[in-house]
Short mmCIF file of C-alpha atoms in Angstrom, two decimals:
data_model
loop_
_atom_site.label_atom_id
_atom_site.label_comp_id
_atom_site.label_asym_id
_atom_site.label_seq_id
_atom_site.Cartn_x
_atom_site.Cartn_y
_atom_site.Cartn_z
CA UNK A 1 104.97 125.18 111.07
CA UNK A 2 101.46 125.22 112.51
CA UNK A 3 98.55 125.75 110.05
CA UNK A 4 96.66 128.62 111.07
CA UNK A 5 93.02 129.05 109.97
CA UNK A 6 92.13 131.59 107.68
CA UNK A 7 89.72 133.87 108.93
CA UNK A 8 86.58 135.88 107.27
CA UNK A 9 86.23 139.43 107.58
CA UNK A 10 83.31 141.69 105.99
CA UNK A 11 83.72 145.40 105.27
CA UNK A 12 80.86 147.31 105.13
CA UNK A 13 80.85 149.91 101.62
CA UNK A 14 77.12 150.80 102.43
CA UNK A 15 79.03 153.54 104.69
CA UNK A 16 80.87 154.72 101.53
CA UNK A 17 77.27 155.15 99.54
CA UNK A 18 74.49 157.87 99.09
CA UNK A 19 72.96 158.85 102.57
CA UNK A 20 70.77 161.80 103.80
CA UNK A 21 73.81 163.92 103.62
CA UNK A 22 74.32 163.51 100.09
CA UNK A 23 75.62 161.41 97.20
CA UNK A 24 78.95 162.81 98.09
CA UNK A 25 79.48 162.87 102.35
CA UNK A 26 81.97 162.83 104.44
CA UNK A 27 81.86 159.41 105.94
CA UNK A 28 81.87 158.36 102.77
CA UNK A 29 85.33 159.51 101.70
CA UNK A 30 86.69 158.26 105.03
CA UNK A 31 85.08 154.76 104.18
CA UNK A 32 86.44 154.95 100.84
CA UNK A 33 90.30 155.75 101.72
CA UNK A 34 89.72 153.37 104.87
CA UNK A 35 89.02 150.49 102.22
CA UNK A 36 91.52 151.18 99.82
CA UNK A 37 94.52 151.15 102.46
CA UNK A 38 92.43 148.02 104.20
CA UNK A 39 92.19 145.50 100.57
CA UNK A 40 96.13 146.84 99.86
CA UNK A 41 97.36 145.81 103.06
CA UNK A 42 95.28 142.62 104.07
CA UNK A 43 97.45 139.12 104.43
CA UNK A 44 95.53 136.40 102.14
CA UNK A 45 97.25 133.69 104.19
CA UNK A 46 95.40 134.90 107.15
CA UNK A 47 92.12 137.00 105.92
CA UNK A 48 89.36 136.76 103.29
CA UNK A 49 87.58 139.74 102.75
CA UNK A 50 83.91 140.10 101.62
CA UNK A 51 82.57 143.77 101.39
CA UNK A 52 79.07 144.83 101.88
CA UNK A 53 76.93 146.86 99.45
CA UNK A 54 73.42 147.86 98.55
CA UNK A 55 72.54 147.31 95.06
CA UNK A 56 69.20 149.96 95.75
CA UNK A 57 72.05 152.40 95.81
CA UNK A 58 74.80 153.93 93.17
CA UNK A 59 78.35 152.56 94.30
CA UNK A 60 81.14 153.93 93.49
CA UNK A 61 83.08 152.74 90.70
CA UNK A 62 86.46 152.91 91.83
CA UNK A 63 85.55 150.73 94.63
CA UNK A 64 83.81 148.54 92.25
CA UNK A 65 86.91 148.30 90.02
CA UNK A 66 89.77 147.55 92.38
CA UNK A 67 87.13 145.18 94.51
CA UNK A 68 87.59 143.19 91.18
CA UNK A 69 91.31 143.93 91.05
CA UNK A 70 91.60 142.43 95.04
CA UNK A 71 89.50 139.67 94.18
CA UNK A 72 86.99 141.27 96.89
CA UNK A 73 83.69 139.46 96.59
CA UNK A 74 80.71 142.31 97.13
CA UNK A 75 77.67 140.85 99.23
CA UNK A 76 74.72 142.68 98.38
CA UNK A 77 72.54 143.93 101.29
CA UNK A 78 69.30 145.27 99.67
CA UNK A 79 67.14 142.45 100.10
CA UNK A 80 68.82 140.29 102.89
CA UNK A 81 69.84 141.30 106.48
CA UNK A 82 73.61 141.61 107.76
CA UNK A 83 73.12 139.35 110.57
CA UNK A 84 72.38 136.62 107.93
CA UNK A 85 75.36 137.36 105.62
CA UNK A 86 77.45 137.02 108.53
CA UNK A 87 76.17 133.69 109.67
CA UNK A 88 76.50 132.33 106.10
CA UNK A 89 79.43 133.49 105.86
CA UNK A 90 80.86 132.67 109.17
CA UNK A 91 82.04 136.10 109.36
CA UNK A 92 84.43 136.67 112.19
CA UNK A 93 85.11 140.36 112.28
CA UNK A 94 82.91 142.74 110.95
CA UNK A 95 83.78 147.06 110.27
CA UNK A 96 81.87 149.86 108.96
CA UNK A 97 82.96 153.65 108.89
CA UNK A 98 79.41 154.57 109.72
CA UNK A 99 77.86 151.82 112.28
CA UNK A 100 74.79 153.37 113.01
CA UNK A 101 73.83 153.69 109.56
CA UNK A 102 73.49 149.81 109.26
CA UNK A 103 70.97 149.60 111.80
CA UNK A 104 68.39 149.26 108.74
CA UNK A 105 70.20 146.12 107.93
CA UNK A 106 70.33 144.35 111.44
CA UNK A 107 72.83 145.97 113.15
CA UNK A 108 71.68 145.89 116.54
CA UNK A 109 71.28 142.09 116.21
CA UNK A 110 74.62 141.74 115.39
CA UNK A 111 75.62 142.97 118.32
CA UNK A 112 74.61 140.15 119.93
CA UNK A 113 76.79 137.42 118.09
CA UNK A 114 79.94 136.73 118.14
CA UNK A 115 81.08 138.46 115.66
CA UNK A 116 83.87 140.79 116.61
CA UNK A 117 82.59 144.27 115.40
CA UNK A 118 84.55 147.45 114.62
CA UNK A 119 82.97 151.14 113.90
CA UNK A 120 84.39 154.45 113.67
CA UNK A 121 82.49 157.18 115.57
CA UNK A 122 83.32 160.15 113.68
CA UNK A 123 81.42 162.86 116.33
CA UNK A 124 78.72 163.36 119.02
CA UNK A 125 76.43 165.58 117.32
CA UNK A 126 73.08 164.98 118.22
CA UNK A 127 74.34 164.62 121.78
CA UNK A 128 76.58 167.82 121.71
CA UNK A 129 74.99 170.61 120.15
CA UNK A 130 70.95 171.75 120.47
CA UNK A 131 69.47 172.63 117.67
CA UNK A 132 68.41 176.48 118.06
CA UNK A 133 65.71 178.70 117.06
CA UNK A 134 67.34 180.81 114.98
CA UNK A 135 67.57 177.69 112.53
CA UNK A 136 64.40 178.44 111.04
CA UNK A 137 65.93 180.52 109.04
CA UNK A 138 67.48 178.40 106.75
CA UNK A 139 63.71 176.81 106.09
CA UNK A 140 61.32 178.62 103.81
CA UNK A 141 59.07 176.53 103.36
CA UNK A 142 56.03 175.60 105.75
CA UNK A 143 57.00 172.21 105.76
CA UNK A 144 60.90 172.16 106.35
CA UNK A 145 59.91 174.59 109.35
CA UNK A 146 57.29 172.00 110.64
CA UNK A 147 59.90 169.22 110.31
CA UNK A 148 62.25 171.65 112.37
CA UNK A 149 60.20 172.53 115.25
CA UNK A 150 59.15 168.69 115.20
CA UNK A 151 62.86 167.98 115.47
CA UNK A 152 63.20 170.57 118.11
CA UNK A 153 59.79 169.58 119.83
CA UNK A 154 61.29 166.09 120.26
CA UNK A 155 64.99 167.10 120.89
CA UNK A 156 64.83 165.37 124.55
CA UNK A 157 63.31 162.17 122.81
CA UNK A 158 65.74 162.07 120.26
CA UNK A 159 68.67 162.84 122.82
CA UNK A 160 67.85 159.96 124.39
CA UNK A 161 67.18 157.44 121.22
CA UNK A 162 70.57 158.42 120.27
CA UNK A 163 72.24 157.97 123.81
CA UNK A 164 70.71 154.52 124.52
CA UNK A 165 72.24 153.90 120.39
CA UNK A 166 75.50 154.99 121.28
CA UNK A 167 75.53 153.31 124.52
CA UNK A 168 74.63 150.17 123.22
CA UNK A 169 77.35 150.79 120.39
CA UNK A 170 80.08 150.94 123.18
CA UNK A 171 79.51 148.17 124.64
CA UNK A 172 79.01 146.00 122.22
CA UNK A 173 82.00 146.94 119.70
CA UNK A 174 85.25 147.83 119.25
CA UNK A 175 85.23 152.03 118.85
CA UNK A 176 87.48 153.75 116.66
CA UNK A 177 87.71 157.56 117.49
CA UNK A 178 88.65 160.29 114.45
CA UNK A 179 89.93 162.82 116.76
CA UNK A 180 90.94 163.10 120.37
CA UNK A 181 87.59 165.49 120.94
CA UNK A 182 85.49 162.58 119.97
CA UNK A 183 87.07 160.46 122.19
CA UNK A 184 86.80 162.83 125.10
CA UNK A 185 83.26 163.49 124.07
CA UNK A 186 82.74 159.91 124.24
CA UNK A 187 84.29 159.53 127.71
CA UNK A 188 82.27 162.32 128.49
CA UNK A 189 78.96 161.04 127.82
CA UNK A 190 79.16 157.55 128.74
CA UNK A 191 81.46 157.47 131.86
CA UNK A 192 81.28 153.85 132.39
CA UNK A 193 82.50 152.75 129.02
CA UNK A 194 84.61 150.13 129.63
CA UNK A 195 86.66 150.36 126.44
CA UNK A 196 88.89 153.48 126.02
CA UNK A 197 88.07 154.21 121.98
CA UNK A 198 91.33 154.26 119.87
CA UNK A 199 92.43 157.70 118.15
CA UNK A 200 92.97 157.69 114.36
CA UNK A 201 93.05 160.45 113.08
CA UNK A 202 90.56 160.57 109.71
CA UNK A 203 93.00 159.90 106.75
CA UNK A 204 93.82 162.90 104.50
CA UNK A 205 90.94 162.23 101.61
CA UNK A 206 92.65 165.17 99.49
CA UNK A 207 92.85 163.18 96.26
CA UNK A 208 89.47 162.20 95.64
CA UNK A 209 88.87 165.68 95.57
CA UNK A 210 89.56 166.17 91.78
CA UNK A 211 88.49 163.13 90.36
CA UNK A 212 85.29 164.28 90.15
CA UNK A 213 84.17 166.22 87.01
CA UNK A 214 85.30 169.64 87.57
CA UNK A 215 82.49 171.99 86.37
CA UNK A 216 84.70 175.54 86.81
CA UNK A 217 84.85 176.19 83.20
CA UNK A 218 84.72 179.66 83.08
CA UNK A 219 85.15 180.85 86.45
CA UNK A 220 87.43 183.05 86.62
CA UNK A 221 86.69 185.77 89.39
CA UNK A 222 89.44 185.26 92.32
CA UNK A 223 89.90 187.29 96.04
CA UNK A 224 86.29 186.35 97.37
CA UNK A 225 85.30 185.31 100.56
CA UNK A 226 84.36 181.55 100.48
CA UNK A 227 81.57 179.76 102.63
CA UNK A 228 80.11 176.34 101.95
CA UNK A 229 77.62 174.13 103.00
CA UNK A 230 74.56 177.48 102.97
CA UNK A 231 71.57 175.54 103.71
CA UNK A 232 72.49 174.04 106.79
CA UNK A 233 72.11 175.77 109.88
CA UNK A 234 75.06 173.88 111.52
CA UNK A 235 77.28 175.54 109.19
CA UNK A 236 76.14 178.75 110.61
CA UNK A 237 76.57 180.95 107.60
CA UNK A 238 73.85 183.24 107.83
CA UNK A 239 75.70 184.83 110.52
CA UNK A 240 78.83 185.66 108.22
CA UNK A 241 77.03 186.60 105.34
CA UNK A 242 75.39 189.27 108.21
CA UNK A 243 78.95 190.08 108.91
CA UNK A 244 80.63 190.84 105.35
CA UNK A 245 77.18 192.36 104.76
CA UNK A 246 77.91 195.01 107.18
CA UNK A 247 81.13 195.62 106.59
CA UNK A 248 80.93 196.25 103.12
CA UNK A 249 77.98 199.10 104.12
CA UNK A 250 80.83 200.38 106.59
CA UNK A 251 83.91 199.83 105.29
CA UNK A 252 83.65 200.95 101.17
CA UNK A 253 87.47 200.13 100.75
CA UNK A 254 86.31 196.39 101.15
CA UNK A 255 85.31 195.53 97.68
CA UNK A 256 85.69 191.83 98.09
CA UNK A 257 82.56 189.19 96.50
CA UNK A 258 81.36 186.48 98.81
CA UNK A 259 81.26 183.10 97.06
CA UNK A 260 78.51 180.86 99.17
CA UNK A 261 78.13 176.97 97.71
CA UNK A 262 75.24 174.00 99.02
CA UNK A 263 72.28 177.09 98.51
CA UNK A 264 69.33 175.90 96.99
CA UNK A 265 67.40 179.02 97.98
CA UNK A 266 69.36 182.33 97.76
CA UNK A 267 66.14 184.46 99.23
CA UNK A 268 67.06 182.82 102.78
CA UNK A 269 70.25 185.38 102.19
CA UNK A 270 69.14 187.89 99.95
CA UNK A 271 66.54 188.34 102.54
CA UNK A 272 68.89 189.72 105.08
CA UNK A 273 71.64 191.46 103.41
CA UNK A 274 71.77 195.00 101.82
CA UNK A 275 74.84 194.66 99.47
CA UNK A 276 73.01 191.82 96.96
CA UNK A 277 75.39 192.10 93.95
CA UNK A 278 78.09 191.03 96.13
CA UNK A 279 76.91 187.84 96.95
CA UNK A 280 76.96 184.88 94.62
CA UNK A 281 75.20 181.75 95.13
CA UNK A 282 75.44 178.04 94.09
CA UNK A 283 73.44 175.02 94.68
CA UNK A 284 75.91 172.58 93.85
CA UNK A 285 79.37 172.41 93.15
CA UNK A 286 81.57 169.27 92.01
CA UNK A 287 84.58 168.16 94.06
CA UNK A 288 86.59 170.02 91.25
CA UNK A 289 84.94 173.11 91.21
CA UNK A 290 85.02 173.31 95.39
CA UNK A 291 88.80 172.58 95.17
CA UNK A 292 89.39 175.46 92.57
CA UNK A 293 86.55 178.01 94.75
CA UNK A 294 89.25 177.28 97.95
CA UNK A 295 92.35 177.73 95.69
CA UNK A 296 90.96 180.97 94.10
CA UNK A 297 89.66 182.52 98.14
CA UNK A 298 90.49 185.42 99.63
CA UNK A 299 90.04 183.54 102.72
CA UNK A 300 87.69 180.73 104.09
CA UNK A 301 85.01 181.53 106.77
CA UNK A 302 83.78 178.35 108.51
CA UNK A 303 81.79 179.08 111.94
CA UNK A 304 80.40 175.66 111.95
CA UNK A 305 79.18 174.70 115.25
CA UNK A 306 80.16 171.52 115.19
CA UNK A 307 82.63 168.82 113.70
CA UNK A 308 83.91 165.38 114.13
CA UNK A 309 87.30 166.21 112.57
CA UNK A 310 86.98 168.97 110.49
CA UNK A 311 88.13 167.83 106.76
CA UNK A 312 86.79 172.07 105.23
CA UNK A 313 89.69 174.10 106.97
CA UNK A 314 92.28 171.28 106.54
CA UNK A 315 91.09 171.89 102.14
CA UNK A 316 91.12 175.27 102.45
CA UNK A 317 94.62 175.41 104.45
CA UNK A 318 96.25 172.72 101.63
CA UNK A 319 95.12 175.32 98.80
CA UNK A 320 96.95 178.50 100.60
CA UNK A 321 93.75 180.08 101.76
CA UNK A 322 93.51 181.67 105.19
CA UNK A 323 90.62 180.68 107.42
CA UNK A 324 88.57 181.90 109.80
CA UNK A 325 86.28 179.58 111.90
CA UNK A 326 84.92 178.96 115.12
CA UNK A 327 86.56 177.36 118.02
CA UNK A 328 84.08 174.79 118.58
CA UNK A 329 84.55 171.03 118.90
CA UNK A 330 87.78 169.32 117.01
CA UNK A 331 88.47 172.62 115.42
CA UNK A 332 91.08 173.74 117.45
CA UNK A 333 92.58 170.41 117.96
CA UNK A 334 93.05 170.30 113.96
CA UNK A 335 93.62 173.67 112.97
CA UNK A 336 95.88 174.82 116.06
CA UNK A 337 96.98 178.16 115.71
CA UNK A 338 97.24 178.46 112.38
CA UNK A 339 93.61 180.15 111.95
CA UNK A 340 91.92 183.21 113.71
CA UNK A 341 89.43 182.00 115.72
CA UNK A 342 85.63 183.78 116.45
CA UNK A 343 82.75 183.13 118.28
CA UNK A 344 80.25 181.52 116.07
CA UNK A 345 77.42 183.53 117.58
CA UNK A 346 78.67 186.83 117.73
CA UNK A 347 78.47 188.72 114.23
CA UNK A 348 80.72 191.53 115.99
CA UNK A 349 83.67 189.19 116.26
CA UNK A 350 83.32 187.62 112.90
CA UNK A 351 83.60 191.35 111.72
CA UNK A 352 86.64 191.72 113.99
CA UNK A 353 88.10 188.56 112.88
CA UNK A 354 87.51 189.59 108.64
CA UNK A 355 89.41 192.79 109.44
CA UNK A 356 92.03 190.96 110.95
CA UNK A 357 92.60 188.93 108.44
CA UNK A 358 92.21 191.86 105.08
CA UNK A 359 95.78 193.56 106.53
CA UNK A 360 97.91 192.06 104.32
CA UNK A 361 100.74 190.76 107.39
CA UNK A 362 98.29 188.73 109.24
CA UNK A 363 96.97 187.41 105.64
CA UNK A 364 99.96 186.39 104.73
CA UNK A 365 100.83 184.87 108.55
CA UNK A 366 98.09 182.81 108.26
CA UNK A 367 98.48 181.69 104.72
CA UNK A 368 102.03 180.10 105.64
CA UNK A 369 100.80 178.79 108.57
CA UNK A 370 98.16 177.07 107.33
CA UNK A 371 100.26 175.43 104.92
CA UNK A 372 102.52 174.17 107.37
CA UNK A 373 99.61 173.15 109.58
CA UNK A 374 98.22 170.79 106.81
CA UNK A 375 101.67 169.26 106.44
CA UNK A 376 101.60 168.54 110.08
CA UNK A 377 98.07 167.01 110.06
CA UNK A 378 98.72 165.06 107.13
CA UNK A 379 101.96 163.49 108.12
CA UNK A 380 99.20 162.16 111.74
CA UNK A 381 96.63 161.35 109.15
CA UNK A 382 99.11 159.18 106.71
CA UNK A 383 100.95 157.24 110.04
CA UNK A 384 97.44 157.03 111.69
CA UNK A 385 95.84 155.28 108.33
CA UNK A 386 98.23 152.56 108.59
CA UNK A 387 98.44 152.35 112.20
CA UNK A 388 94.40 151.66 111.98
CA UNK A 389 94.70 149.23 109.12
CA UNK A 390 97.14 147.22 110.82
CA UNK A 391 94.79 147.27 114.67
CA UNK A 392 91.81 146.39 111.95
CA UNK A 393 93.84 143.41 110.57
CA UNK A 394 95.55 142.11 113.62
#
């Protein structure tokens, strides 16, 4: 039998660590599952694995402890530059969960070596969705207003920066898509790619969720409306706090409480709602605590007004909770028709939508679909996780 050469392949775990969107993100649960499946599955006969960190930064210490287990050596980034590790390591594929966010390493130079390079492109954002006036409200401060309008100011410049980034991304690596919008959205933008990006579906990330120390000791209230993620104005929640505000001025049978988590300052509310006793705020929840707030919902209002994938209503549909969201994006690729859906602008049809779903038929309609919606998703997510593995590996 013909010896075949074993070949070296570097993962990149600076994806799965702190970033401007928190110690806990997104992309770094994706990066995290995408790992664990990828060091479970690789063939030692064909592959060594080396995995790239950044010391400057807490890593997570399951990753650190079955890295160990898999004999995974960690390369430490901090004070070196990727293209270097790969060149002394004679690296010959390379894959992050979060490309862009190794460009402070060398990234773009790696795109010019020979290095086969994989990245997931999770969503479009910057490209897709303008950032509008009305998010000044979710800034009270005079500087997070002048960084704003600064953004906005230089939306056009930054459009560009990030087309001529993702441009140079597609034609220099091998894209991995987390939803067939993305990939659309890709197609969209950038015409002339000349590589289609593969669809896997982000893997179901479910059970990190309560891992993490659950701080709900003592909560016990139950039947509230549930938003997340307050402070940012992508999340769009000052419009549905508006809306339940209203209602519960118009409608005094409603005697529901609005939970609303990720608010570090309430007054940006409190500031535009009558009923303030209703309304009850938190800065920061744990994993835990955010898995018991969806389990213990009324129902889940999400008018985001934008996603990648859309890991919230897939949570809130796995705990029984109805949801109501907008249609925008991957949302109604994920969540089908197992959610009512409302414009995200228009505070009249979030109202509509919240009566809809307080008559007990349609809440109970959409809690049993959204339980069989989340079985349906997970079964794509679960084939789609090994399915990506094996095109990562082959």
């Amino acid at each position: 039998m013909a010896h075949t050469e074993k070949k070296n392949f570097l993962f990149d775990l600076t994806a799965s660590q702190p970033n401007e969107s928190g110690a806990y993100h997104g992309g770094g649960k994706y990066a995290k599952k995408i790992y664990f499946e990828f060091i479970e599955n690789f063939d030692t006969s064909r592959w060594a694995i080396w995995a790239l960190f950044d010391s400057s930064k807490p890593l997570d210490a399951e990753i650190s402890e079955k890295s160990k287990t898999a004999a995974v050596t960690l390369i430490d980034v901090a004070n070196r530059n990727l293209p270097e590790v790969v060149n002394e390591l004679s690296i010959h594929r390379f894959y992050s969960a979060l490309p862009l966010g190794t460009i402070s390493y060398g990234f773009n130079s790696l795109m010019n070596s020979a290095c086969e390079i994989y990245g997931t492109i999770h969503g479009l954002r910057t490209l897709e969705t303008k950032i509008p006036f009305d998010a000044l409200r979710y800034e009270t401060g005079m500087k997070g207003k002048a960084g704003l309008l600064a953004r906005k100011f230089l939306e056009k410049k930054l459009y560009n920066r990030d087309l001529e980034r993702y441009g140079s991304l597609l034609k220099n690596t091998n894209v991995l898509a987390v939803s067939n919008h993305t990939k659309y959205s890709i197609l969209s933008h950038f015409p002339a790619v000349r590589e289609v990006p593969r669809v896997f579906y982000s893997p179901d990330v479910t059970e990190f969720e309560n891992r993490d120390e659950d701080d709900s000791k003592g909560f016990a209230l139950s039947g509230y409306f549930l938003l997340i993620s307050g402070n940012r104005w992508l999340k769009n929640n000052l419009r549905s706090a508006v809306a339940l505000d209203q209602l519960f001025s118009e409608q005094p049978a409603l005697r529901h409480q609005v939970v609303v988590t990720g608010v570090s300052q309430p007054e940006i509310f409190l500031s535009r709602i009558k009923n303030k006793d209703r309304f009850i705020f938190y800065k920061y929840v744990s994993e835990g605590f955010l898995q018991t707030l969806y389990k213990n919902a009324f129902a889940f209002l999400y008018m985001t007004l934008n996603e990648g994938f859309g890991y919230p209503p897939l949570e809130a549909m796995k705990a029984g909770t109805p949801v109501i969201t907008s249609p925008f994006t991957s949302i109604m690729e994920i969540c089908g028709d197992s959610v009512l859906y409302s414009d995200p602008y228009s505070i009249a049809e979030i109202k509509n939508r919240i009566l809809q779903i307080t008559d007990p038929d349609s809440h109970r309609n959409f809690t049993i679909a959204g339980k069989n919606r989340y079985e349906k998703i997970k079964e794509r997510q679960d084939k789609d996780l090994k399915e990506m593995v094996t095109y990562l590996l082959a």
